[in-house]
Short mmCIF file of C-alpha atoms in Angstrom, two decimals:
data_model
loop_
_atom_site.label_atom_id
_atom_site.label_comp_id
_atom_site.label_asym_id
_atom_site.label_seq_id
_atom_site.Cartn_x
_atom_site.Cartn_y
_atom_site.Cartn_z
CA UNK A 1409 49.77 -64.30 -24.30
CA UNK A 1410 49.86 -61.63 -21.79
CA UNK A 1411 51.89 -60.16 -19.31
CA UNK A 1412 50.90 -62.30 -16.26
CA UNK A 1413 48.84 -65.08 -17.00
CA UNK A 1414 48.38 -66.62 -13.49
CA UNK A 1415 46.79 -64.01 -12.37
CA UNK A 1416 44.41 -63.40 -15.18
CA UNK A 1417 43.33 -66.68 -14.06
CA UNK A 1418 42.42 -66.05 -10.72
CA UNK A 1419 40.35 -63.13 -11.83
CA UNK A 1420 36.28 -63.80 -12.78
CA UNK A 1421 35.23 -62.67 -15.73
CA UNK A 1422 32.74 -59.44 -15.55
CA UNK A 1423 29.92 -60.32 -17.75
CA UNK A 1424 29.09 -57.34 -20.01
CA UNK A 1425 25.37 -57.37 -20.01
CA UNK A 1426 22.30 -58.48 -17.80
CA UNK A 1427 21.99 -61.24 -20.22
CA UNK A 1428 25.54 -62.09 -20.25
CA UNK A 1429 25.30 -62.38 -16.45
CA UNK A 1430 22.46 -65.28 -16.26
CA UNK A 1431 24.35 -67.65 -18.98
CA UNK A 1432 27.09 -67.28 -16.67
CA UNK A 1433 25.97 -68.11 -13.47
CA UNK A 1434 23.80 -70.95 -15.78
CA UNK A 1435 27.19 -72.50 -16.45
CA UNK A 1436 28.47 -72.01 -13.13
CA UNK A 1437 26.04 -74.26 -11.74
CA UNK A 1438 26.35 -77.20 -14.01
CA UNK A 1439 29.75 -77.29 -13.18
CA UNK A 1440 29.13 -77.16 -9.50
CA UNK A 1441 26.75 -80.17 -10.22
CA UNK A 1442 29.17 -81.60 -12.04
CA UNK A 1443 31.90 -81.58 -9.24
CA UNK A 1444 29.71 -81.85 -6.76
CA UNK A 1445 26.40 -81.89 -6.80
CA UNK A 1446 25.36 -79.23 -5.03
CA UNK A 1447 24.47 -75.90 -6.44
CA UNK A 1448 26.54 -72.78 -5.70
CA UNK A 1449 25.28 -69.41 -5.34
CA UNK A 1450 27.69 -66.61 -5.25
CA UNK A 1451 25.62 -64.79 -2.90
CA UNK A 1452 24.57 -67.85 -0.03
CA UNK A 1453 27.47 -69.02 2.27
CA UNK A 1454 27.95 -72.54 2.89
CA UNK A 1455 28.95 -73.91 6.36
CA UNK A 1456 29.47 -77.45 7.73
CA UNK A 1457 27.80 -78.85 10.18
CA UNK A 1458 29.53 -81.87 12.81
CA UNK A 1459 27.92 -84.66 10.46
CA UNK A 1460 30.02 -82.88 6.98
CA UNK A 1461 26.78 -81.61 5.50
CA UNK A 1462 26.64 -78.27 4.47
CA UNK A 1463 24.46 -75.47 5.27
CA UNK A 1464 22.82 -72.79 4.08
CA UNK A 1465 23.23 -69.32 6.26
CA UNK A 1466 20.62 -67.89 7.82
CA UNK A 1467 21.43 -64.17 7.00
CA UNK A 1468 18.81 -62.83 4.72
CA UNK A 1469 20.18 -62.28 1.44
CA UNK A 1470 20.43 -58.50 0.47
CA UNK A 1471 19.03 -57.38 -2.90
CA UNK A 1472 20.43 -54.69 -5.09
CA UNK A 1473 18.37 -51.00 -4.51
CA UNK A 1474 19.26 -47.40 -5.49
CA UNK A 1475 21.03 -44.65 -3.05
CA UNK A 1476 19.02 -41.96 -1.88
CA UNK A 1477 19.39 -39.31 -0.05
CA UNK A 1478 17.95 -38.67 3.20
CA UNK A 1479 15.36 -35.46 3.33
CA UNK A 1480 14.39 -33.74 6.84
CA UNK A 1481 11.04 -33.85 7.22
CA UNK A 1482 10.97 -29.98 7.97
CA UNK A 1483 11.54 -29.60 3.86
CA UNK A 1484 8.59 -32.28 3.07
CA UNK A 1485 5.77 -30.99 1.01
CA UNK A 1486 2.81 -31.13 3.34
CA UNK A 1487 -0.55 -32.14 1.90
CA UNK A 1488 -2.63 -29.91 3.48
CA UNK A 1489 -0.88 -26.82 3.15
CA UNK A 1490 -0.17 -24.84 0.29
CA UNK A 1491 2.65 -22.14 -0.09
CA UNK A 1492 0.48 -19.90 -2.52
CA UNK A 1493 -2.80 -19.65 -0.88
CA UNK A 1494 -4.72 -17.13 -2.02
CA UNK A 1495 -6.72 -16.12 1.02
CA UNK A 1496 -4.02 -16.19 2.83
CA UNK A 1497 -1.96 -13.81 1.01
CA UNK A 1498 -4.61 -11.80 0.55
CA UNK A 1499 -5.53 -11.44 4.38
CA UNK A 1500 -1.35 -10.49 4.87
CA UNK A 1501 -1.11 -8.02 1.69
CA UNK A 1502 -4.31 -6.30 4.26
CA UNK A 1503 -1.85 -5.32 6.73
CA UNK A 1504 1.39 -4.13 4.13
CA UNK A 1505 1.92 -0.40 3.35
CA UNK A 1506 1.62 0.57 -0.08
CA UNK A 1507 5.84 0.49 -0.91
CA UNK A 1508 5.42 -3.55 0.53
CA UNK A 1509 2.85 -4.05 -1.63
CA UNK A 1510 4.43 -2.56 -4.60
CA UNK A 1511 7.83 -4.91 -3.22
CA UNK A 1512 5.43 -8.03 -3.05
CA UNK A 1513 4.16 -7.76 -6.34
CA UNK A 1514 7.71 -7.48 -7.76
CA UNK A 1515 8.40 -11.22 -6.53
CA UNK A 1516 6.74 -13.45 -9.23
CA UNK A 1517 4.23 -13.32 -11.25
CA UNK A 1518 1.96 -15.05 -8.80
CA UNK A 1519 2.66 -12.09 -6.12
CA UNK A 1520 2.00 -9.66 -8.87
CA UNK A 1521 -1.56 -11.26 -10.17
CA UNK A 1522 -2.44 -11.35 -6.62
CA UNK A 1523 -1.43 -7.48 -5.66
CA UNK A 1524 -3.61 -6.63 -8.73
CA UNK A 1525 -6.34 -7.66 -6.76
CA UNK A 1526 -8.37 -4.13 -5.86
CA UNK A 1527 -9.93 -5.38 -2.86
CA UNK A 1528 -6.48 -5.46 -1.40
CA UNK A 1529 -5.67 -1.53 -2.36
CA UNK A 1530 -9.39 -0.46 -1.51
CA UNK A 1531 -8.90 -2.23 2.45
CA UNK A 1532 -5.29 -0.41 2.79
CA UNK A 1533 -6.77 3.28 1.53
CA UNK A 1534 -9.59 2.76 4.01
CA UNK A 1535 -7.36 1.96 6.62
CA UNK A 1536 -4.50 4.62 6.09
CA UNK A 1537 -7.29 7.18 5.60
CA UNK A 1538 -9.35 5.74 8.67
CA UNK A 1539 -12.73 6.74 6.73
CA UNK A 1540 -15.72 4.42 5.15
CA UNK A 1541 -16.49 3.12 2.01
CA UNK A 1542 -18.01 5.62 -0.37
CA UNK A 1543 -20.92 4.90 -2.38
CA UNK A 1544 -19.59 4.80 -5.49
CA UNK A 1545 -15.70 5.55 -7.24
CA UNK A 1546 -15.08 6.61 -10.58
CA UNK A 1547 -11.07 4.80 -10.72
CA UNK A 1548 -9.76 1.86 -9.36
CA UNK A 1549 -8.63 1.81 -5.58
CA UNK A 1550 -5.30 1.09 -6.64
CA UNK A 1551 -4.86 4.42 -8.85
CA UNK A 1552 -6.75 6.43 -6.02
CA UNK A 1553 -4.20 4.59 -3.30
CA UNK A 1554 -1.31 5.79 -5.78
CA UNK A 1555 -2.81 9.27 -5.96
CA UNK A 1556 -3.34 9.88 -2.40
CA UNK A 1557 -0.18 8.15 -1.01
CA UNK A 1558 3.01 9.19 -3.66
CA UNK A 1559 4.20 12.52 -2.12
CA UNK A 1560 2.39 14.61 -4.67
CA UNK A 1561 0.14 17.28 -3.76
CA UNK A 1562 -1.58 20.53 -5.45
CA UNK A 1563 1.32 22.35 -5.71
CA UNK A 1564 3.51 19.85 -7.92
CA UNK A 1565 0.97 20.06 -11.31
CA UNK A 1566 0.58 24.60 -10.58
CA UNK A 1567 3.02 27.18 -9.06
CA UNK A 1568 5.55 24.51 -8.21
CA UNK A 1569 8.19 27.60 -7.96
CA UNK A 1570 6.52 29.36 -5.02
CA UNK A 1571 6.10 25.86 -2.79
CA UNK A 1572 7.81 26.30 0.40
CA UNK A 1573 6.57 22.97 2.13
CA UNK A 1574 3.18 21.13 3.01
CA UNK A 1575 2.13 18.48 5.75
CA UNK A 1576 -1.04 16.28 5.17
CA UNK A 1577 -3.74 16.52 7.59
CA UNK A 1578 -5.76 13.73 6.65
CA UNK A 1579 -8.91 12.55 5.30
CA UNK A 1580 -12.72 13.49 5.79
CA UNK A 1581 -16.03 12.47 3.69
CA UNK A 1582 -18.85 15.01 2.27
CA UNK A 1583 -21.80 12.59 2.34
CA UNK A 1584 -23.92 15.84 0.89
CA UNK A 1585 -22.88 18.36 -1.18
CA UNK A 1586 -23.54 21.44 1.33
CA UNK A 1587 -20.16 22.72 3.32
CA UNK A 1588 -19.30 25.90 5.15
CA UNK A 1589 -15.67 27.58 4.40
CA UNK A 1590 -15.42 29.68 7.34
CA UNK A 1591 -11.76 32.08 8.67
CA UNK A 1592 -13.23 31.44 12.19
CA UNK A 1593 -13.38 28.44 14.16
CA UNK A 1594 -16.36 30.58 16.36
CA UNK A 1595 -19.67 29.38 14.28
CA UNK A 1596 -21.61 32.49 13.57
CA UNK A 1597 -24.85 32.66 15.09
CA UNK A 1598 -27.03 32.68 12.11
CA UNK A 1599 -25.26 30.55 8.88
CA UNK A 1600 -25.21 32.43 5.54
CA UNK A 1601 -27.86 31.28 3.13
CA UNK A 1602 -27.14 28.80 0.33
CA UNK A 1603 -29.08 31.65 -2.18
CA UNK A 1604 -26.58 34.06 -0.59
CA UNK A 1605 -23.46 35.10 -2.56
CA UNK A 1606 -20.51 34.09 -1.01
CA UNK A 1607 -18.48 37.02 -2.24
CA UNK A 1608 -20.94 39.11 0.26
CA UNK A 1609 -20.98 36.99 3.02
CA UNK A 1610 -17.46 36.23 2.90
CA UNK A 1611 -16.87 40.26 3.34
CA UNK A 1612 -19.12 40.68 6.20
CA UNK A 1613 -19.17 37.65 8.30
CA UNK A 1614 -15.67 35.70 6.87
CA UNK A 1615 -17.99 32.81 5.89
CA UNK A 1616 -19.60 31.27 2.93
CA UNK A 1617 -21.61 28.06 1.95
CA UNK A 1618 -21.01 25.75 -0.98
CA UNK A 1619 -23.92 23.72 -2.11
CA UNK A 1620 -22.45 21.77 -4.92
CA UNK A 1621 -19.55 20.02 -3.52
CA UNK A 1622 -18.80 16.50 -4.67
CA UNK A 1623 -19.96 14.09 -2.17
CA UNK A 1624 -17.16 10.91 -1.06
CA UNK A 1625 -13.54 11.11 -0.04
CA UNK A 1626 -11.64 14.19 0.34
CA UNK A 1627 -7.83 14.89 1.26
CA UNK A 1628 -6.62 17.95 3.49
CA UNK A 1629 -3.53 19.58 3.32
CA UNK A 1630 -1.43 22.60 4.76
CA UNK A 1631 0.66 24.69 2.46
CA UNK A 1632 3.09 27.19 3.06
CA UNK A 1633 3.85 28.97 -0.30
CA UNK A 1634 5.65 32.44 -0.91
CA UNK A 1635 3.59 35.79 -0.75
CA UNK A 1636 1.78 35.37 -4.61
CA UNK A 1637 1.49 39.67 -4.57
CA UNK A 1638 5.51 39.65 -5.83
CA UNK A 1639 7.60 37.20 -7.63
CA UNK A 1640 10.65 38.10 -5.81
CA UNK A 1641 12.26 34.57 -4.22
CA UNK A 1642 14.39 36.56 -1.52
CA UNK A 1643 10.94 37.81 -0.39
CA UNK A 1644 10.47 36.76 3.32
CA UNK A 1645 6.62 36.85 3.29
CA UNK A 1646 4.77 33.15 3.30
CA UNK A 1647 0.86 32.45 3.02
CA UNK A 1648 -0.46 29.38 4.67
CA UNK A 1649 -3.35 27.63 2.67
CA UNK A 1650 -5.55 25.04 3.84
CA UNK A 1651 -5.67 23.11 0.77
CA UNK A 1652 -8.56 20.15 0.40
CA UNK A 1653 -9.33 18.26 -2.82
CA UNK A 1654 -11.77 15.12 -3.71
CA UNK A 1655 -9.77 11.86 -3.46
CA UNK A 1656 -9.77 11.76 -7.61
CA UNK A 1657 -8.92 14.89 -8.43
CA UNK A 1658 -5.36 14.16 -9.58
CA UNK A 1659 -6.86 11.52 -12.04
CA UNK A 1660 -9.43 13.70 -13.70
CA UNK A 1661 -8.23 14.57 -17.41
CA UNK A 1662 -9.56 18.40 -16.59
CA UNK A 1663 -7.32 18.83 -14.17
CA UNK A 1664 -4.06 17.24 -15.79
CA UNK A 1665 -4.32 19.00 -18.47
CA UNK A 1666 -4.89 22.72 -16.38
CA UNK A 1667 -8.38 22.95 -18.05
CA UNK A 1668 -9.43 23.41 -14.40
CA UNK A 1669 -8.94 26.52 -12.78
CA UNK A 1670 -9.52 28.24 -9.11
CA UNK A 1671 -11.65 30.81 -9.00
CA UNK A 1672 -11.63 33.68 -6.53
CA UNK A 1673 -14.75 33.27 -4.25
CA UNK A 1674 -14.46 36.18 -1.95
CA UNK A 1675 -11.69 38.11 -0.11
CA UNK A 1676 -12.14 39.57 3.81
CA UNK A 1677 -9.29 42.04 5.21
CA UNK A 1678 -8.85 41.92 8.76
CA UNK A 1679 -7.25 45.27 9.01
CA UNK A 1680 -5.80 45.02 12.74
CA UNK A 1681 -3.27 42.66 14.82
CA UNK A 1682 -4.58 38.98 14.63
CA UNK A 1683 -3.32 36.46 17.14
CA UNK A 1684 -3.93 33.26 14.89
CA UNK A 1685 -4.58 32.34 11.44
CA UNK A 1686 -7.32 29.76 11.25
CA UNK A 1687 -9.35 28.25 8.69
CA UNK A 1688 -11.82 25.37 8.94
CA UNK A 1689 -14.24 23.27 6.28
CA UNK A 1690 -17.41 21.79 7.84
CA UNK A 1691 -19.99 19.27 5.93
CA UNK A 1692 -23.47 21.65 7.36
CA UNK A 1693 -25.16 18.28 8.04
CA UNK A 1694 -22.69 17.29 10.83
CA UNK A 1695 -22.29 20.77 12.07
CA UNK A 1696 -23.92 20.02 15.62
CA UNK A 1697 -22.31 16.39 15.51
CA UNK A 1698 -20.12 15.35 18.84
CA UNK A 1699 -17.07 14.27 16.56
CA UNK A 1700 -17.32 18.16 14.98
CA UNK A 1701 -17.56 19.90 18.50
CA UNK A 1702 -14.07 18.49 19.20
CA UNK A 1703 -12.65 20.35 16.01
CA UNK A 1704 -14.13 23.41 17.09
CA UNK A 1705 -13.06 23.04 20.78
CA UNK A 1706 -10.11 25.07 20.06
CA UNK A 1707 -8.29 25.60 23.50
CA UNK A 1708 -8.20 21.94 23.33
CA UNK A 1709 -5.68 21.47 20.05
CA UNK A 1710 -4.21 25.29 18.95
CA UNK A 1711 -1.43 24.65 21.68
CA UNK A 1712 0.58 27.76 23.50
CA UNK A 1713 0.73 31.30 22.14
CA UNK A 1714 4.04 31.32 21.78
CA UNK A 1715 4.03 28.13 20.34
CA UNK A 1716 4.86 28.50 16.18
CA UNK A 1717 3.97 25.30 14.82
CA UNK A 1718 0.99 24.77 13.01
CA UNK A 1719 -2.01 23.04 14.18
CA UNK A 1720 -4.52 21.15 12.64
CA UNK A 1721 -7.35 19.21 13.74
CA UNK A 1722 -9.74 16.30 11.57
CA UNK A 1723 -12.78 14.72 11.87
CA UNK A 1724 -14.78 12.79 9.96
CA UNK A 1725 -16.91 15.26 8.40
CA UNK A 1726 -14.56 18.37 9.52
CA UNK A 1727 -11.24 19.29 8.87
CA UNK A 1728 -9.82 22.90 10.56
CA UNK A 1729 -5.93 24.42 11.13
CA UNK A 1730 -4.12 26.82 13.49
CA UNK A 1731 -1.38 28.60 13.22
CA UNK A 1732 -0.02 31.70 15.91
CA UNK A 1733 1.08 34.44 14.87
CA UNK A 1734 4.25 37.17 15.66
CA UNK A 1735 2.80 40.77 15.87
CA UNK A 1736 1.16 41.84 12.28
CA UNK A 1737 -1.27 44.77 11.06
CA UNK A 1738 -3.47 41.88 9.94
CA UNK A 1739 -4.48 39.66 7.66
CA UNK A 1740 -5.95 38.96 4.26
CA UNK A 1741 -7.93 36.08 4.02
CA UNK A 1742 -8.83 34.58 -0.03
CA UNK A 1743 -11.55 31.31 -0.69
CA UNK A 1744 -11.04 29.75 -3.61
CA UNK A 1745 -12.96 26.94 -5.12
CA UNK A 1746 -12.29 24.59 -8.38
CA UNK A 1747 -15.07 23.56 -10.35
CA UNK A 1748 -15.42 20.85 -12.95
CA UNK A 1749 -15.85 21.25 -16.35
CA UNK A 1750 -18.98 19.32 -16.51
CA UNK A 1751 -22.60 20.77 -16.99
CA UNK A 1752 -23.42 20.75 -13.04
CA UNK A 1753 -19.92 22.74 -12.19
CA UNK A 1754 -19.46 20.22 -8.90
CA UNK A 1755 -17.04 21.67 -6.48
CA UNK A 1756 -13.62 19.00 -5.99
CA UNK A 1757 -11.50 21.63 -4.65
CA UNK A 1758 -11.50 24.39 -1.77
CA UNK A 1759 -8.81 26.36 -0.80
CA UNK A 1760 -8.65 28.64 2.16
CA UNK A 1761 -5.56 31.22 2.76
CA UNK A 1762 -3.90 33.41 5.11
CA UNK A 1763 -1.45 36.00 3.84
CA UNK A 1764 -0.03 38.74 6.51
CA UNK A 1765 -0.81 42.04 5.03
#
């Protein structure tokens, strides 16, 4: 017997399974025949009319359906878009610097299969460098792109300790192997001879011509080091060095591993005050080109005398620098070249420096 027995009897019993549920309402409506006759349905109300029959309501009855949750329709997947498309991506990777692209690839490993994607490094070098496709490259653009663009110059792998500081100038393209070093940005009015040795001609004119430069891509910088004729640090004297290298020079195994060497190709001594300290690198095709007159237009880009900044000036086949000077006795001008260690000795590094004397 329990506690309150009434009540338990008001109470329906909650059937404990589906099946449970259909004997009951079974049951329920024999009993309504029973009383009756008519059938009862828990869920239909029953009205009556002015004649005592009853009727059924017309209210629709309401089946049983999960809750869910609204979603906006901003946050629906839309068929005919998709989030990781790769042409897409690839089109906006075209337009990141090298540190976003590096960030973008971190992402996933979708973003990083896509960044590994060469075209995408080869369209940013060509666009940061403003200069055309070569014929042909020896690495992948994404090592070259790393090589160019991560802060590292000559100076970093040799003579780190007398590095004062360097600015890059740009890029230019050899598309033959002939070039002309020259101290002057004045053109001599006959050109040295490619038989002619460039010690000699260096002496007497301050020019020489290389004829076995490697053709594509190269990189110019300016260098200010530390006067190389002591080893003193608290010396005051500096050396400016126009400083250009073939785009894959810092991924050739000869020259990480100081194999390759610069060689001394001539020294001239300008043994009386000198107002400016120039030095220029010219591809001999191109030498009469419009885009090369502008680099040797100097009025137009050495700025003021008494202005003490350094000047440079690039082209596409041309890259030349400026730099005023304080009253000096003169100057000593060195060409260097680095060759590789290969059987044709290909030029894929020029250096040309100006040390007060």
């Amino acid at each position: 017997m329990g506690l309150w027995p009434s009540r338990h009897r008001l109470l329906p019993r909650v059937p404990a399974s589906l099946e449970e549920s259909k004997d009951l309402g079974k049951r329920e409506r024999q009993v309504g025949e029973e009383e009756g006759g008519e059938e009862m349905h828990p869920s239909r109300k029953r009205e009556k009319g002015g004649d005592g029959a009853i009727r059924r309501s017309k209210k629709r009855e309401r089946m049983i359906s999960s809750c869910t949750s609204p979603h906006p329709n901003f946050l629906a997947r839309h068929s005919s878009f998709n989030w990781y498309e790769v042409d897409i991506w690839t089109e906006v990777a075209k337009y990141l610097e090298g540190k976003d692209l590096v960030r973008l690839g971190m992402a996933n490993r979708w973003f990083h299969h896509l960044t590994m994607e060469d075209s995408i490094w080869k369209y940013a070098f060509l666009r940061d460098l403003q200069v055309p496709p070569p014929r042909h490259v020896s690495f992948t653009w994404k090592q070259l792109y790393s090589a160019a663009f991560d802060g590292s110059h000559s100076y970093c792998f040799r003579q780190q300790e007398k590095h004062i500081d360097w600015m890059r100038i740009g890029g230019f393209v050899l598309e033959t192997p002939s070039v002309l070093m020259t101290e002057k940005l004045v053109l001599p009015k006959k050109l040295p001879k490619p038989e002619e040795e460039p010690g000699r001609t260096i002496q007497t004119s301050g020019t020489c011509v290389l004829t076995n430069a490697r053709t594509g891509i190269w990189l110019a910088d300016l260098q200010l080091v530390r006067c190389p004729v002591c080893n003193l640090n608290t010396c005051e004297g500096t050396m400016q060095v126009l400083d250009a290298r073939h785009v894959a020079l810092f991924l050739e195994e000869g020259y990480r591993n100081g194999s390759w060497e610069y060689e001394d190709i001539g020294i001239h001594r300008i043994e009386k005050p000198s107002d400016t300290a120039t030095g220029g690198i010219f591809e001999i095709k191109y030498l009469t080109s419009p885009c090369t007159a502008g680099v040797l237009d100097v009025k137009s880009w050495i700025g003021q005398p008494s202005d003490w900044q350094p000047k440079a000036r690039l082209c596409l086949h041309a890259v030349a620098v400026n730099t005023n000077l304080q009253p000096n006795e003169g100057l000593q001008v060195k060409f260097q070249a680095m060759r590789n260690s290969g059987a044709d000795g290909e030029v894929v590094s020029i250096r040309i420096s100006q040390q007060l004397i």
